[in-house]
């Protein structure tokens, strides 16, 4: 996600944290079984 902050002197203000609105119109992403992908 995207993070937006504002810095004013020594003060940091979090405006948005881990914003994923920019991903809203993307198709569903595939889900993989991570255990099957482990190389041993």
PDB file of C-alpha atoms in Angstrom:
ATOM      1  CA  UNK A   1       0.000   0.000   0.000  1.00  0.00           C
ATOM      2  CA  UNK A   2       0.878   3.630  -0.283  1.00  0.00           C
ATOM      3  CA  UNK A   3       1.848   5.678   2.738  1.00  0.00           C
ATOM      4  CA  UNK A   4       1.356   9.443   2.888  1.00  0.00           C
ATOM      5  CA  UNK A   5       2.913  11.592   5.579  1.00  0.00           C
ATOM      6  CA  UNK A   6       3.268  15.311   6.210  1.00  0.00           C
ATOM      7  CA  UNK A   7       6.427  16.706   7.791  1.00  0.00           C
ATOM      8  CA  UNK A   8       6.326  20.120   9.458  1.00  0.00           C
ATOM      9  CA  UNK A   9       9.605  20.865  11.193  1.00  0.00           C
ATOM     10  CA  UNK A  10      10.087  18.068  13.726  1.00  0.00           C
ATOM     11  CA  UNK A  11       6.463  16.868  13.501  1.00  0.00           C
ATOM     12  CA  UNK A  12       5.518  13.899  11.286  1.00  0.00           C
ATOM     13  CA  UNK A  13       1.797  13.421  10.662  1.00  0.00           C
ATOM     14  CA  UNK A  14       0.532  10.173   9.113  1.00  0.00           C
ATOM     15  CA  UNK A  15      -2.161  11.004   6.539  1.00  0.00           C
ATOM     16  CA  UNK A  16      -2.724   7.517   5.046  1.00  0.00           C
ATOM     17  CA  UNK A  17      -1.021   4.252   5.953  1.00  0.00           C
ATOM     18  CA  UNK A  18      -1.019   1.178   3.687  1.00  0.00           C
ATOM     19  CA  UNK A  19      -3.685   2.731   1.449  1.00  0.00           C
ATOM     20  CA  UNK A  20      -4.741   0.228  -1.213  1.00  0.00           C
ATOM     21  CA  UNK A  21      -7.437   2.264  -2.993  1.00  0.00           C
ATOM     22  CA  UNK A  22      -5.201   2.476  -6.080  1.00  0.00           C
ATOM     23  CA  UNK A  23      -5.578  -1.332  -6.434  1.00  0.00           C
ATOM     24  CA  UNK A  24      -9.397  -1.352  -6.362  1.00  0.00           C
ATOM     25  CA  UNK A  25      -9.941  -1.757 -10.121  1.00  0.00           C
ATOM     26  CA  UNK A  26      -7.440  -4.589 -10.611  1.00  0.00           C
ATOM     27  CA  UNK A  27      -8.698  -8.142 -11.167  1.00  0.00           C
ATOM     28  CA  UNK A  28      -8.421 -10.664  -8.362  1.00  0.00           C
ATOM     29  CA  UNK A  29      -4.885 -11.943  -7.948  1.00  0.00           C
ATOM     30  CA  UNK A  30      -4.015 -15.652  -7.902  1.00  0.00           C
ATOM     31  CA  UNK A  31      -3.358 -17.295  -4.551  1.00  0.00           C
ATOM     32  CA  UNK A  32      -0.520 -19.781  -4.320  1.00  0.00           C
ATOM     33  CA  UNK A  33       0.067 -22.446  -1.691  1.00  0.00           C
ATOM     34  CA  UNK A  34       3.348 -21.157  -0.261  1.00  0.00           C
ATOM     35  CA  UNK A  35       4.228 -24.541   1.260  1.00  0.00           C
ATOM     36  CA  UNK A  36       4.280 -26.124  -2.215  1.00  0.00           C
ATOM     37  CA  UNK A  37       6.683 -23.440  -3.455  1.00  0.00           C
ATOM     38  CA  UNK A  38       9.335 -24.084  -0.791  1.00  0.00           C
ATOM     39  CA  UNK A  39      12.475 -25.635  -2.284  1.00  0.00           C
ATOM     40  CA  UNK A  40      14.167 -28.096   0.064  1.00  0.00           C
TER      41      UNK A  40
END
